[in-house]
JSON list of C-alpha atoms in Angstrom, two decimals:
[
{"chain": "A", "resi": 1, "resn": "MET", "atom": "CA", "xyz": [-21.12, -4.86, 10.92]},
{"chain": "A", "resi": 2, "resn": "PRO", "atom": "CA", "xyz": [-18.93, -5.18, 14.04]},
{"chain": "A", "resi": 3, "resn": "ARG", "atom": "CA", "xyz": [-15.20, -5.18, 13.55]},
{"chain": "A", "resi": 4, "resn": "PRO", "atom": "CA", "xyz": [-13.60, -8.63, 13.74]},
{"chain": "A", "resi": 5, "resn": "GLN", "atom": "CA", "xyz": [-11.69, -9.39, 16.89]},
{"chain": "A", "resi": 6, "resn": "PRO", "atom": "CA", "xyz": [-7.88, -9.23, 16.55]},
{"chain": "A", "resi": 7, "resn": "ARG", "atom": "CA", "xyz": [-6.19, -12.55, 15.85]},
{"chain": "A", "resi": 8, "resn": "MET", "atom": "CA", "xyz": [-2.96, -13.81, 17.35]},
{"chain": "A", "resi": 9, "resn": "LEU", "atom": "CA", "xyz": [-0.79, -14.90, 14.44]},
{"chain": "A", "resi": 10, "resn": "GLU", "atom": "CA", "xyz": [2.61, -16.58, 14.42]},
{"chain": "A", "resi": 11, "resn": "VAL", "atom": "CA", "xyz": [5.57, -15.66, 12.25]},
{"chain": "A", "resi": 12, "resn": "LEU", "atom": "CA", "xyz": [6.52, -18.64, 10.06]},
{"chain": "A", "resi": 13, "resn": "ARG", "atom": "CA", "xyz": [9.42, -17.12, 8.14]},
{"chain": "A", "resi": 14, "resn": "THR", "atom": "CA", "xyz": [10.88, -13.90, 6.73]},
{"chain": "A", "resi": 15, "resn": "GLU", "atom": "CA", "xyz": [12.74, -13.02, 3.54]},
{"chain": "A", "resi": 16, "resn": "MET", "atom": "CA", "xyz": [14.13, -10.02, 1.70]},
{"chain": "A", "resi": 17, "resn": "VAL", "atom": "CA", "xyz": [12.11, -9.46, -1.48]},
{"chain": "A", "resi": 18, "resn": "THR", "atom": "CA", "xyz": [14.41, -6.59, -2.52]},
{"chain": "A", "resi": 19, "resn": "PRO", "atom": "CA", "xyz": [17.02, -4.59, -0.56]},
{"chain": "A", "resi": 20, "resn": "ASN", "atom": "CA", "xyz": [14.28, -2.29, 0.75]},
{"chain": "A", "resi": 21, "resn": "MET", "atom": "CA", "xyz": [11.33, -4.69, 0.97]},
{"chain": "A", "resi": 22, "resn": "ARG", "atom": "CA", "xyz": [11.03, -7.41, 3.61]},
{"chain": "A", "resi": 23, "resn": "ARG", "atom": "CA", "xyz": [8.36, -10.09, 3.62]},
{"chain": "A", "resi": 24, "resn": "VAL", "atom": "CA", "xyz": [6.92, -11.63, 6.78]},
{"chain": "A", "resi": 25, "resn": "VAL", "atom": "CA", "xyz": [4.81, -14.77, 6.36]},
{"chain": "A", "resi": 26, "resn": "PHE", "atom": "CA", "xyz": [2.25, -15.39, 9.10]},
{"chain": "A", "resi": 27, "resn": "GLY", "atom": "CA", "xyz": [0.47, -18.56, 10.16]},
{"chain": "A", "resi": 28, "resn": "GLY", "atom": "CA", "xyz": [-0.73, -20.15, 13.38]},
{"chain": "A", "resi": 29, "resn": "GLN", "atom": "CA", "xyz": [-4.01, -21.61, 14.59]},
{"chain": "A", "resi": 30, "resn": "GLU", "atom": "CA", "xyz": [-6.03, -18.41, 14.14]},
{"chain": "A", "resi": 31, "resn": "ILE", "atom": "CA", "xyz": [-4.98, -17.90, 10.51]},
{"chain": "A", "resi": 32, "resn": "THR", "atom": "CA", "xyz": [-7.90, -20.17, 9.58]},
{"chain": "A", "resi": 33, "resn": "THR", "atom": "CA", "xyz": [-10.35, -17.47, 10.71]},
{"chain": "A", "resi": 34, "resn": "ILE", "atom": "CA", "xyz": [-9.14, -14.98, 8.11]},
{"chain": "A", "resi": 35, "resn": "PRO", "atom": "CA", "xyz": [-11.53, -14.89, 5.15]},
{"chain": "A", "resi": 36, "resn": "GLU", "atom": "CA", "xyz": [-10.31, -15.42, 1.59]},
{"chain": "A", "resi": 37, "resn": "GLY", "atom": "CA", "xyz": [-10.40, -12.76, -1.10]},
{"chain": "A", "resi": 38, "resn": "TYR", "atom": "CA", "xyz": [-8.85, -9.90, 0.88]},
{"chain": "A", "resi": 39, "resn": "GLU", "atom": "CA", "xyz": [-5.51, -9.70, -0.92]},
{"chain": "A", "resi": 40, "resn": "GLY", "atom": "CA", "xyz": [-4.66, -6.02, -1.25]},
{"chain": "A", "resi": 41, "resn": "GLY", "atom": "CA", "xyz": [-6.86, -5.12, 1.72]},
{"chain": "A", "resi": 42, "resn": "TYR", "atom": "CA", "xyz": [-5.41, -3.71, 4.89]},
{"chain": "A", "resi": 43, "resn": "ILE", "atom": "CA", "xyz": [-4.61, -5.23, 8.25]},
{"chain": "A", "resi": 44, "resn": "LYS", "atom": "CA", "xyz": [-3.53, -3.64, 11.53]},
{"chain": "A", "resi": 45, "resn": "LEU", "atom": "CA", "xyz": [-0.42, -4.79, 13.37]},
{"chain": "A", "resi": 46, "resn": "ILE", "atom": "CA", "xyz": [-1.08, -4.19, 17.06]},
{"chain": "A", "resi": 47, "resn": "PHE", "atom": "CA", "xyz": [1.74, -3.31, 19.47]},
{"chain": "A", "resi": 48, "resn": "PRO", "atom": "CA", "xyz": [0.14, -3.21, 22.95]},
{"chain": "A", "resi": 49, "resn": "ASP", "atom": "CA", "xyz": [3.46, -2.72, 24.76]},
{"chain": "A", "resi": 50, "resn": "ALA", "atom": "CA", "xyz": [4.58, 0.29, 22.69]},
{"chain": "A", "resi": 51, "resn": "PRO", "atom": "CA", "xyz": [4.36, 3.72, 24.36]},
{"chain": "A", "resi": 52, "resn": "HIS", "atom": "CA", "xyz": [1.14, 5.48, 23.40]},
{"chain": "A", "resi": 53, "resn": "SER", "atom": "CA", "xyz": [-0.26, 8.93, 24.15]},
{"chain": "A", "resi": 54, "resn": "THR", "atom": "CA", "xyz": [-3.87, 7.83, 24.66]},
{"chain": "A", "resi": 55, "resn": "PRO", "atom": "CA", "xyz": [-4.31, 5.36, 27.54]},
{"chain": "A", "resi": 56, "resn": "ASP", "atom": "CA", "xyz": [-7.17, 3.41, 25.96]},
{"chain": "A", "resi": 57, "resn": "ARG", "atom": "CA", "xyz": [-5.71, 3.29, 22.45]},
{"chain": "A", "resi": 58, "resn": "VAL", "atom": "CA", "xyz": [-2.92, 0.84, 21.62]},
{"chain": "A", "resi": 59, "resn": "VAL", "atom": "CA", "xyz": [-0.38, 1.55, 18.90]},
{"chain": "A", "resi": 60, "resn": "MET", "atom": "CA", "xyz": [-1.23, 0.06, 15.51]},
{"chain": "A", "resi": 61, "resn": "ARG", "atom": "CA", "xyz": [0.41, 0.13, 12.10]},
{"chain": "A", "resi": 62, "resn": "THR", "atom": "CA", "xyz": [-1.42, -0.47, 8.81]},
{"chain": "A", "resi": 63, "resn": "TYR", "atom": "CA", "xyz": [-0.18, -2.76, 6.04]},
{"chain": "A", "resi": 64, "resn": "SER", "atom": "CA", "xyz": [-1.63, -4.51, 2.99]},
{"chain": "A", "resi": 65, "resn": "ILE", "atom": "CA", "xyz": [-2.07, -8.25, 2.60]},
{"chain": "A", "resi": 66, "resn": "ARG", "atom": "CA", "xyz": [0.24, -9.25, -0.25]},
{"chain": "A", "resi": 67, "resn": "ALA", "atom": "CA", "xyz": [-0.90, -12.87, -0.53]},
{"chain": "A", "resi": 68, "resn": "PHE", "atom": "CA", "xyz": [-3.09, -15.35, 1.32]},
{"chain": "A", "resi": 69, "resn": "ASP", "atom": "CA", "xyz": [-3.12, -19.12, 0.92]},
{"chain": "A", "resi": 70, "resn": "ALA", "atom": "CA", "xyz": [-5.93, -20.73, 2.88]},
{"chain": "A", "resi": 71, "resn": "GLU", "atom": "CA", "xyz": [-4.78, -24.28, 2.10]},
{"chain": "A", "resi": 72, "resn": "LYS", "atom": "CA", "xyz": [-1.28, -23.67, 3.42]},
{"chain": "A", "resi": 73, "resn": "GLY", "atom": "CA", "xyz": [-2.51, -21.42, 6.22]},
{"chain": "A", "resi": 74, "resn": "GLU", "atom": "CA", "xyz": [-0.16, -18.60, 5.24]},
{"chain": "A", "resi": 75, "resn": "MET", "atom": "CA", "xyz": [-0.49, -14.84, 4.84]},
{"chain": "A", "resi": 76, "resn": "ALA", "atom": "CA", "xyz": [2.32, -12.72, 3.41]},
{"chain": "A", "resi": 77, "resn": "VAL", "atom": "CA", "xyz": [2.83, -9.06, 4.30]},
{"chain": "A", "resi": 78, "resn": "ASP", "atom": "CA", "xyz": [5.55, -6.96, 2.67]},
{"chain": "A", "resi": 79, "resn": "PHE", "atom": "CA", "xyz": [7.21, -4.12, 4.60]},
{"chain": "A", "resi": 80, "resn": "ALA", "atom": "CA", "xyz": [8.79, -1.20, 2.76]},
{"chain": "A", "resi": 81, "resn": "LEU", "atom": "CA", "xyz": [11.85, -0.21, 4.75]},
{"chain": "A", "resi": 82, "resn": "HIS", "atom": "CA", "xyz": [11.44, 3.48, 3.99]},
{"chain": "A", "resi": 83, "resn": "GLY", "atom": "CA", "xyz": [8.44, 5.66, 4.67]},
{"chain": "A", "resi": 84, "resn": "ASP", "atom": "CA", "xyz": [7.43, 4.53, 8.17]},
{"chain": "A", "resi": 85, "resn": "ALA", "atom": "CA", "xyz": [8.16, 7.71, 10.12]},
{"chain": "A", "resi": 86, "resn": "GLY", "atom": "CA", "xyz": [7.76, 6.03, 13.49]},
{"chain": "A", "resi": 87, "resn": "GLY", "atom": "CA", "xyz": [9.96, 3.07, 12.60]},
{"chain": "A", "resi": 88, "resn": "LEU", "atom": "CA", "xyz": [8.06, 0.73, 14.93]},
{"chain": "A", "resi": 89, "resn": "ALA", "atom": "CA", "xyz": [6.71, -1.72, 12.35]},
{"chain": "A", "resi": 90, "resn": "THR", "atom": "CA", "xyz": [9.77, -1.77, 10.13]},
{"chain": "A", "resi": 91, "resn": "ASP", "atom": "CA", "xyz": [12.04, -2.31, 13.13]},
{"chain": "A", "resi": 92, "resn": "TRP", "atom": "CA", "xyz": [9.78, -5.18, 14.17]},
{"chain": "A", "resi": 93, "resn": "ALA", "atom": "CA", "xyz": [9.86, -6.69, 10.67]},
{"chain": "A", "resi": 94, "resn": "MET", "atom": "CA", "xyz": [13.64, -6.55, 10.56]},
{"chain": "A", "resi": 95, "resn": "THR", "atom": "CA", "xyz": [14.14, -8.28, 13.92]},
{"chain": "A", "resi": 96, "resn": "VAL", "atom": "CA", "xyz": [11.20, -10.67, 14.18]},
{"chain": "A", "resi": 97, "resn": "GLN", "atom": "CA", "xyz": [11.97, -14.40, 14.31]},
{"chain": "A", "resi": 98, "resn": "PRO", "atom": "CA", "xyz": [9.98, -17.54, 13.38]},
{"chain": "A", "resi": 99, "resn": "GLY", "atom": "CA", "xyz": [7.78, -18.44, 16.31]},
{"chain": "A", "resi": 100, "resn": "ASP", "atom": "CA", "xyz": [7.22, -14.83, 17.41]},
{"chain": "A", "resi": 101, "resn": "ARG", "atom": "CA", "xyz": [3.58, -13.84, 17.67]},
{"chain": "A", "resi": 102, "resn": "ILE", "atom": "CA", "xyz": [1.65, -10.61, 17.12]},
{"chain": "A", "resi": 103, "resn": "LEU", "atom": "CA", "xyz": [-1.96, -9.44, 17.21]},
{"chain": "A", "resi": 104, "resn": "ILE", "atom": "CA", "xyz": [-3.46, -8.62, 13.81]},
{"chain": "A", "resi": 105, "resn": "GLY", "atom": "CA", "xyz": [-6.64, -6.59, 13.27]},
{"chain": "A", "resi": 106, "resn": "GLY", "atom": "CA", "xyz": [-8.76, -6.73, 10.12]},
{"chain": "A", "resi": 107, "resn": "PRO", "atom": "CA", "xyz": [-8.82, -7.48, 7.30]},
{"chain": "A", "resi": 108, "resn": "GLY", "atom": "CA", "xyz": [-10.31, -4.27, 5.98]},
{"chain": "A", "resi": 109, "resn": "SER", "atom": "CA", "xyz": [-11.91, -3.36, 2.70]},
{"chain": "A", "resi": 110, "resn": "VAL", "atom": "CA", "xyz": [-10.32, -4.10, -0.66]},
{"chain": "A", "resi": 111, "resn": "LYS", "atom": "CA", "xyz": [-10.23, -1.32, -3.26]},
{"chain": "A", "resi": 112, "resn": "MET", "atom": "CA", "xyz": [-9.02, -2.38, -6.70]},
{"chain": "A", "resi": 113, "resn": "VAL", "atom": "CA", "xyz": [-8.74, -0.78, -10.12]},
{"chain": "A", "resi": 114, "resn": "ASP", "atom": "CA", "xyz": [-11.57, -1.43, -12.61]},
{"chain": "A", "resi": 115, "resn": "PRO", "atom": "CA", "xyz": [-10.10, -3.56, -15.43]},
{"chain": "A", "resi": 116, "resn": "ALA", "atom": "CA", "xyz": [-13.28, -2.99, -17.47]},
{"chain": "A", "resi": 117, "resn": "ALA", "atom": "CA", "xyz": [-12.40, 0.70, -17.96]},
{"chain": "A", "resi": 118, "resn": "ASP", "atom": "CA", "xyz": [-11.02, 1.84, -21.31]},
{"chain": "A", "resi": 119, "resn": "TRP", "atom": "CA", "xyz": [-7.61, 2.21, -19.68]},
{"chain": "A", "resi": 120, "resn": "VAL", "atom": "CA", "xyz": [-6.00, 2.25, -16.24]},
{"chain": "A", "resi": 121, "resn": "MET", "atom": "CA", "xyz": [-3.55, 4.40, -14.31]},
{"chain": "A", "resi": 122, "resn": "LEU", "atom": "CA", "xyz": [-1.89, 2.37, -11.56]},
{"chain": "A", "resi": 123, "resn": "ALA", "atom": "CA", "xyz": [0.70, 4.21, -9.48]},
{"chain": "A", "resi": 124, "resn": "GLY", "atom": "CA", "xyz": [2.36, 4.21, -6.09]},
{"chain": "A", "resi": 125, "resn": "ASP", "atom": "CA", "xyz": [5.55, 4.29, -4.09]},
{"chain": "A", "resi": 126, "resn": "MET", "atom": "CA", "xyz": [7.15, 1.37, -2.27]},
{"chain": "A", "resi": 127, "resn": "THR", "atom": "CA", "xyz": [4.53, 1.34, 0.48]},
{"chain": "A", "resi": 128, "resn": "ALA", "atom": "CA", "xyz": [1.91, 0.67, -2.21]},
{"chain": "A", "resi": 129, "resn": "ILE", "atom": "CA", "xyz": [3.74, -2.13, -4.04]},
{"chain": "A", "resi": 130, "resn": "PRO", "atom": "CA", "xyz": [2.00, -5.02, -2.20]},
{"chain": "A", "resi": 131, "resn": "ALA", "atom": "CA", "xyz": [-1.45, -3.66, -3.09]},
{"chain": "A", "resi": 132, "resn": "LEU", "atom": "CA", "xyz": [-0.28, -2.78, -6.60]},
{"chain": "A", "resi": 133, "resn": "MET", "atom": "CA", "xyz": [0.82, -6.37, -7.10]},
{"chain": "A", "resi": 134, "resn": "CYS", "atom": "CA", "xyz": [-2.66, -7.55, -6.12]},
{"chain": "A", "resi": 135, "resn": "ASN", "atom": "CA", "xyz": [-4.10, -5.13, -8.67]},
{"chain": "A", "resi": 136, "resn": "PHE", "atom": "CA", "xyz": [-1.85, -6.53, -11.38]},
{"chain": "A", "resi": 137, "resn": "GLU", "atom": "CA", "xyz": [-3.16, -10.03, -10.73]},
{"chain": "A", "resi": 138, "resn": "ARG", "atom": "CA", "xyz": [-6.69, -8.83, -11.55]},
{"chain": "A", "resi": 139, "resn": "LEU", "atom": "CA", "xyz": [-5.90, -7.21, -14.90]},
{"chain": "A", "resi": 140, "resn": "THR", "atom": "CA", "xyz": [-7.15, -8.86, -18.06]},
{"chain": "A", "resi": 141, "resn": "ALA", "atom": "CA", "xyz": [-4.91, -9.62, -21.03]},
{"chain": "A", "resi": 142, "resn": "ASP", "atom": "CA", "xyz": [-6.35, -6.73, -23.05]},
{"chain": "A", "resi": 143, "resn": "THR", "atom": "CA", "xyz": [-5.98, -4.08, -20.33]},
{"chain": "A", "resi": 144, "resn": "LYS", "atom": "CA", "xyz": [-4.06, -1.00, -21.45]},
{"chain": "A", "resi": 145, "resn": "GLY", "atom": "CA", "xyz": [-2.70, 2.03, -19.65]},
{"chain": "A", "resi": 146, "resn": "TYR", "atom": "CA", "xyz": [0.16, 2.92, -17.32]},
{"chain": "A", "resi": 147, "resn": "VAL", "atom": "CA", "xyz": [1.93, 1.56, -14.27]},
{"chain": "A", "resi": 148, "resn": "VAL", "atom": "CA", "xyz": [4.19, 4.02, -12.44]},
{"chain": "A", "resi": 149, "resn": "ILE", "atom": "CA", "xyz": [6.14, 2.82, -9.40]},
{"chain": "A", "resi": 150, "resn": "GLU", "atom": "CA", "xyz": [8.54, 4.85, -7.27]},
{"chain": "A", "resi": 151, "resn": "ILE", "atom": "CA", "xyz": [11.29, 2.74, -5.70]},
{"chain": "A", "resi": 152, "resn": "THR", "atom": "CA", "xyz": [14.35, 3.51, -3.62]},
{"chain": "A", "resi": 153, "resn": "SER", "atom": "CA", "xyz": [16.94, 1.91, -5.90]},
{"chain": "A", "resi": 154, "resn": "GLU", "atom": "CA", "xyz": [17.35, -0.02, -9.15]},
{"chain": "A", "resi": 155, "resn": "ALA", "atom": "CA", "xyz": [17.74, -3.16, -7.05]},
{"chain": "A", "resi": 156, "resn": "ASP", "atom": "CA", "xyz": [14.18, -2.72, -5.75]},
{"chain": "A", "resi": 157, "resn": "LYS", "atom": "CA", "xyz": [12.67, -3.51, -9.15]},
{"chain": "A", "resi": 158, "resn": "GLN", "atom": "CA", "xyz": [10.54, -6.66, -9.13]},
{"chain": "A", "resi": 159, "resn": "ASP", "atom": "CA", "xyz": [9.51, -8.90, -11.99]},
{"chain": "A", "resi": 160, "resn": "LEU", "atom": "CA", "xyz": [6.00, -7.92, -13.03]},
{"chain": "A", "resi": 161, "resn": "ASN", "atom": "CA", "xyz": [3.57, -9.92, -15.15]},
{"chain": "A", "resi": 162, "resn": "LEU", "atom": "CA", "xyz": [1.71, -7.13, -16.94]},
{"chain": "A", "resi": 163, "resn": "PRO", "atom": "CA", "xyz": [-0.53, -7.15, -20.04]},
{"chain": "A", "resi": 164, "resn": "ASP", "atom": "CA", "xyz": [1.18, -6.11, -23.28]},
{"chain": "A", "resi": 165, "resn": "GLY", "atom": "CA", "xyz": [-0.91, -2.93, -23.37]},
{"chain": "A", "resi": 166, "resn": "ILE", "atom": "CA", "xyz": [0.51, -1.63, -20.09]},
{"chain": "A", "resi": 167, "resn": "GLU", "atom": "CA", "xyz": [3.39, 0.85, -20.24]},
{"chain": "A", "resi": 168, "resn": "LEU", "atom": "CA", "xyz": [5.63, 0.48, -17.17]},
{"chain": "A", "resi": 169, "resn": "HIS", "atom": "CA", "xyz": [7.63, 3.33, -15.64]},
{"chain": "A", "resi": 170, "resn": "TRP", "atom": "CA", "xyz": [10.02, 2.88, -12.71]},
{"chain": "A", "resi": 171, "resn": "VAL", "atom": "CA", "xyz": [10.89, 6.07, -10.80]},
{"chain": "A", "resi": 172, "resn": "ILE", "atom": "CA", "xyz": [14.08, 5.92, -8.73]},
{"chain": "A", "resi": 173, "resn": "ASN", "atom": "CA", "xyz": [14.01, 8.11, -5.62]},
{"chain": "A", "resi": 174, "resn": "PRO", "atom": "CA", "xyz": [16.69, 7.27, -3.02]},
{"chain": "A", "resi": 175, "resn": "ALA", "atom": "CA", "xyz": [15.16, 9.65, -0.46]},
{"chain": "A", "resi": 176, "resn": "PRO", "atom": "CA", "xyz": [11.35, 9.52, -0.69]},
{"chain": "A", "resi": 177, "resn": "GLU", "atom": "CA", "xyz": [11.02, 11.21, 2.70]},
{"chain": "A", "resi": 178, "resn": "LYS", "atom": "CA", "xyz": [12.46, 14.42, 1.21]},
{"chain": "A", "resi": 179, "resn": "LEU", "atom": "CA", "xyz": [9.39, 14.90, -0.99]},
{"chain": "A", "resi": 180, "resn": "GLU", "atom": "CA", "xyz": [11.19, 15.34, -4.26]},
{"chain": "A", "resi": 181, "resn": "GLY", "atom": "CA", "xyz": [7.92, 14.76, -6.10]},
{"chain": "A", "resi": 182, "resn": "LYS", "atom": "CA", "xyz": [9.36, 12.39, -8.67]},
{"chain": "A", "resi": 183, "resn": "LEU", "atom": "CA", "xyz": [6.31, 10.14, -8.73]},
{"chain": "A", "resi": 184, "resn": "VAL", "atom": "CA", "xyz": [4.04, 13.13, -9.34]},
{"chain": "A", "resi": 185, "resn": "GLU", "atom": "CA", "xyz": [6.29, 14.48, -12.07]},
{"chain": "A", "resi": 186, "resn": "GLN", "atom": "CA", "xyz": [6.35, 11.17, -13.93]},
{"chain": "A", "resi": 187, "resn": "ILE", "atom": "CA", "xyz": [2.58, 10.77, -13.84]},
{"chain": "A", "resi": 188, "resn": "LYS", "atom": "CA", "xyz": [2.02, 14.31, -15.10]},
{"chain": "A", "resi": 189, "resn": "ALA", "atom": "CA", "xyz": [4.51, 13.76, -17.93]},
{"chain": "A", "resi": 190, "resn": "LEU", "atom": "CA", "xyz": [2.57, 10.83, -19.41]},
{"chain": "A", "resi": 191, "resn": "PRO", "atom": "CA", "xyz": [0.21, 11.48, -22.36]},
{"chain": "A", "resi": 192, "resn": "TRP", "atom": "CA", "xyz": [-3.39, 11.24, -21.19]},
{"chain": "A", "resi": 193, "resn": "LEU", "atom": "CA", "xyz": [-5.21, 8.52, -23.13]},
{"chain": "A", "resi": 194, "resn": "GLU", "atom": "CA", "xyz": [-8.69, 8.68, -24.62]},
{"chain": "A", "resi": 195, "resn": "GLY", "atom": "CA", "xyz": [-11.69, 6.97, -23.07]},
{"chain": "A", "resi": 196, "resn": "GLN", "atom": "CA", "xyz": [-12.77, 6.34, -19.50]},
{"chain": "A", "resi": 197, "resn": "VAL", "atom": "CA", "xyz": [-9.92, 5.80, -17.07]},
{"chain": "A", "resi": 198, "resn": "SER", "atom": "CA", "xyz": [-9.80, 3.88, -13.80]},
{"chain": "A", "resi": 199, "resn": "VAL", "atom": "CA", "xyz": [-7.20, 5.37, -11.44]},
{"chain": "A", "resi": 200, "resn": "TRP", "atom": "CA", "xyz": [-5.58, 3.55, -8.52]},
{"chain": "A", "resi": 201, "resn": "THR", "atom": "CA", "xyz": [-2.87, 5.50, -6.72]},
{"chain": "A", "resi": 202, "resn": "ALA", "atom": "CA", "xyz": [-1.40, 5.23, -3.22]},
{"chain": "A", "resi": 203, "resn": "CYS", "atom": "CA", "xyz": [1.64, 7.14, -1.99]},
{"chain": "A", "resi": 204, "resn": "GLU", "atom": "CA", "xyz": [2.92, 9.76, 0.45]},
{"chain": "A", "resi": 205, "resn": "PHE", "atom": "CA", "xyz": [0.37, 12.30, 1.77]},
{"chain": "A", "resi": 206, "resn": "ASP", "atom": "CA", "xyz": [1.61, 15.45, 0.03]},
{"chain": "A", "resi": 207, "resn": "SER", "atom": "CA", "xyz": [2.16, 13.59, -3.24]},
{"chain": "A", "resi": 208, "resn": "MET", "atom": "CA", "xyz": [-1.39, 12.27, -2.92]},
{"chain": "A", "resi": 209, "resn": "ARG", "atom": "CA", "xyz": [-2.78, 15.79, -2.58]},
{"chain": "A", "resi": 210, "resn": "ALA", "atom": "CA", "xyz": [-0.85, 16.98, -5.62]},
{"chain": "A", "resi": 211, "resn": "LEU", "atom": "CA", "xyz": [-2.15, 14.05, -7.66]},
{"chain": "A", "resi": 212, "resn": "ARG", "atom": "CA", "xyz": [-5.70, 14.55, -6.44]},
{"chain": "A", "resi": 213, "resn": "SER", "atom": "CA", "xyz": [-5.62, 18.05, -7.90]},
{"chain": "A", "resi": 214, "resn": "TYR", "atom": "CA", "xyz": [-4.12, 16.75, -11.12]},
{"chain": "A", "resi": 215, "resn": "TYR", "atom": "CA", "xyz": [-6.57, 13.88, -11.60]},
{"chain": "A", "resi": 216, "resn": "ARG", "atom": "CA", "xyz": [-9.72, 15.76, -10.64]},
{"chain": "A", "resi": 217, "resn": "THR", "atom": "CA", "xyz": [-9.01, 19.31, -11.79]},
{"chain": "A", "resi": 218, "resn": "ASP", "atom": "CA", "xyz": [-6.57, 19.00, -14.67]},
{"chain": "A", "resi": 219, "resn": "ARG", "atom": "CA", "xyz": [-7.91, 15.72, -16.08]},
{"chain": "A", "resi": 220, "resn": "GLY", "atom": "CA", "xyz": [-11.52, 15.81, -14.93]},
{"chain": "A", "resi": 221, "resn": "VAL", "atom": "CA", "xyz": [-11.56, 12.29, -13.52]},
{"chain": "A", "resi": 222, "resn": "GLY", "atom": "CA", "xyz": [-14.77, 11.55, -11.59]},
{"chain": "A", "resi": 223, "resn": "ARG", "atom": "CA", "xyz": [-14.75, 10.41, -7.98]},
{"chain": "A", "resi": 224, "resn": "ASP", "atom": "CA", "xyz": [-16.19, 7.04, -8.96]},
{"chain": "A", "resi": 225, "resn": "GLN", "atom": "CA", "xyz": [-13.22, 6.46, -11.26]},
{"chain": "A", "resi": 226, "resn": "ILE", "atom": "CA", "xyz": [-10.53, 7.01, -8.61]},
{"chain": "A", "resi": 227, "resn": "TYR", "atom": "CA", "xyz": [-9.02, 5.17, -5.68]},
{"chain": "A", "resi": 228, "resn": "LEU", "atom": "CA", "xyz": [-6.53, 7.63, -4.22]},
{"chain": "A", "resi": 229, "resn": "SER", "atom": "CA", "xyz": [-4.97, 7.23, -0.78]},
{"chain": "A", "resi": 230, "resn": "SER", "atom": "CA", "xyz": [-1.97, 8.31, 1.25]},
{"chain": "A", "resi": 231, "resn": "TYR", "atom": "CA", "xyz": [-0.26, 5.44, 3.04]},
{"chain": "A", "resi": 232, "resn": "TRP", "atom": "CA", "xyz": [2.17, 7.64, 5.00]},
{"chain": "A", "resi": 233, "resn": "ARG", "atom": "CA", "xyz": [3.36, 11.21, 5.49]},
{"chain": "A", "resi": 234, "resn": "ALA", "atom": "CA", "xyz": [6.99, 12.29, 5.68]},
{"chain": "A", "resi": 235, "resn": "GLY", "atom": "CA", "xyz": [8.01, 13.29, 9.19]},
{"chain": "A", "resi": 236, "resn": "ARG", "atom": "CA", "xyz": [4.79, 12.06, 10.81]},
{"chain": "A", "resi": 237, "resn": "THR", "atom": "CA", "xyz": [3.88, 8.91, 12.71]},
{"chain": "A", "resi": 238, "resn": "GLU", "atom": "CA", "xyz": [0.90, 6.85, 11.57]},
{"chain": "A", "resi": 239, "resn": "ASP", "atom": "CA", "xyz": [-1.29, 8.32, 14.31]},
{"chain": "A", "resi": 240, "resn": "GLN", "atom": "CA", "xyz": [-0.33, 11.86, 13.27]},
{"chain": "A", "resi": 241, "resn": "HIS", "atom": "CA", "xyz": [-0.85, 10.97, 9.63]},
{"chain": "A", "resi": 242, "resn": "LYS", "atom": "CA", "xyz": [-4.32, 9.68, 10.43]},
{"chain": "A", "resi": 243, "resn": "VAL", "atom": "CA", "xyz": [-5.25, 13.06, 11.93]},
{"chain": "A", "resi": 244, "resn": "ASP", "atom": "CA", "xyz": [-3.84, 14.82, 8.88]},
{"chain": "A", "resi": 245, "resn": "LYS", "atom": "CA", "xyz": [-5.97, 12.63, 6.61]},
{"chain": "A", "resi": 246, "resn": "GLN", "atom": "CA", "xyz": [-9.12, 13.38, 8.59]},
{"chain": "A", "resi": 247, "resn": "VAL", "atom": "CA", "xyz": [-8.52, 17.13, 8.37]},
{"chain": "A", "resi": 248, "resn": "ASP", "atom": "CA", "xyz": [-7.71, 16.93, 4.68]},
{"chain": "A", "resi": 249, "resn": "SER", "atom": "CA", "xyz": [-10.78, 14.81, 3.92]},
{"chain": "A", "resi": 250, "resn": "ALA", "atom": "CA", "xyz": [-13.02, 17.30, 5.68]},
{"chain": "A", "resi": 251, "resn": "LYS", "atom": "CA", "xyz": [-11.57, 20.17, 3.65]},
{"chain": "A", "resi": 252, "resn": "ALA", "atom": "CA", "xyz": [-11.80, 18.26, 0.37]},
{"chain": "A", "resi": 253, "resn": "ALA", "atom": "CA", "xyz": [-15.41, 17.14, 0.91]}
]
């Protein structure tokens, strides 16, 4: 299928969700062309005026749809204020004003955890929180397993509505760009449960690779039981990170 044409959306309002998470709510006439059911899927923020190395390729930054309300004509996108090596999108999110407009590409595919599995492992850093929240909304009351979230500070904790069978672990890492590996350490420290697991994990590139080895090699989790993705890489722009992902995927295939 051909990719949908970018839409020009308007900023309706902004708010601080936590000290290191800023929400931008989009609307405008073209919001009505966005299909429903893509919460947790990705979009591309397009910055045509930003300097770019390839003449025919504009600068884009990838984010997850946190919420979409077709009746109100609103789409919320949350920006983690750490982890964007280039700084372009987070700088934009911190300075944008109601009435400003931006081109949005997507939405892209939605990958969610399987709540029908015997248990789930949901994990990520602050860049993954919007998609994690969408995962939580799909869990059934009898779902059991773990949720592990790395955040920058205690103040970045959010109220979560989780099933009683989910064990929640917050990991505080004030400097995620230094690759202290705290998210990886916490996941490895948890007792592995019996039965078939469904894994959903998104985080920094090198942490992702460490967890891929742990899930697949140490725990024997099948490819069809895992969604595992890197949303950023310390010290690299999104374009550089994309190249790193392509090389890594080729080696891992």
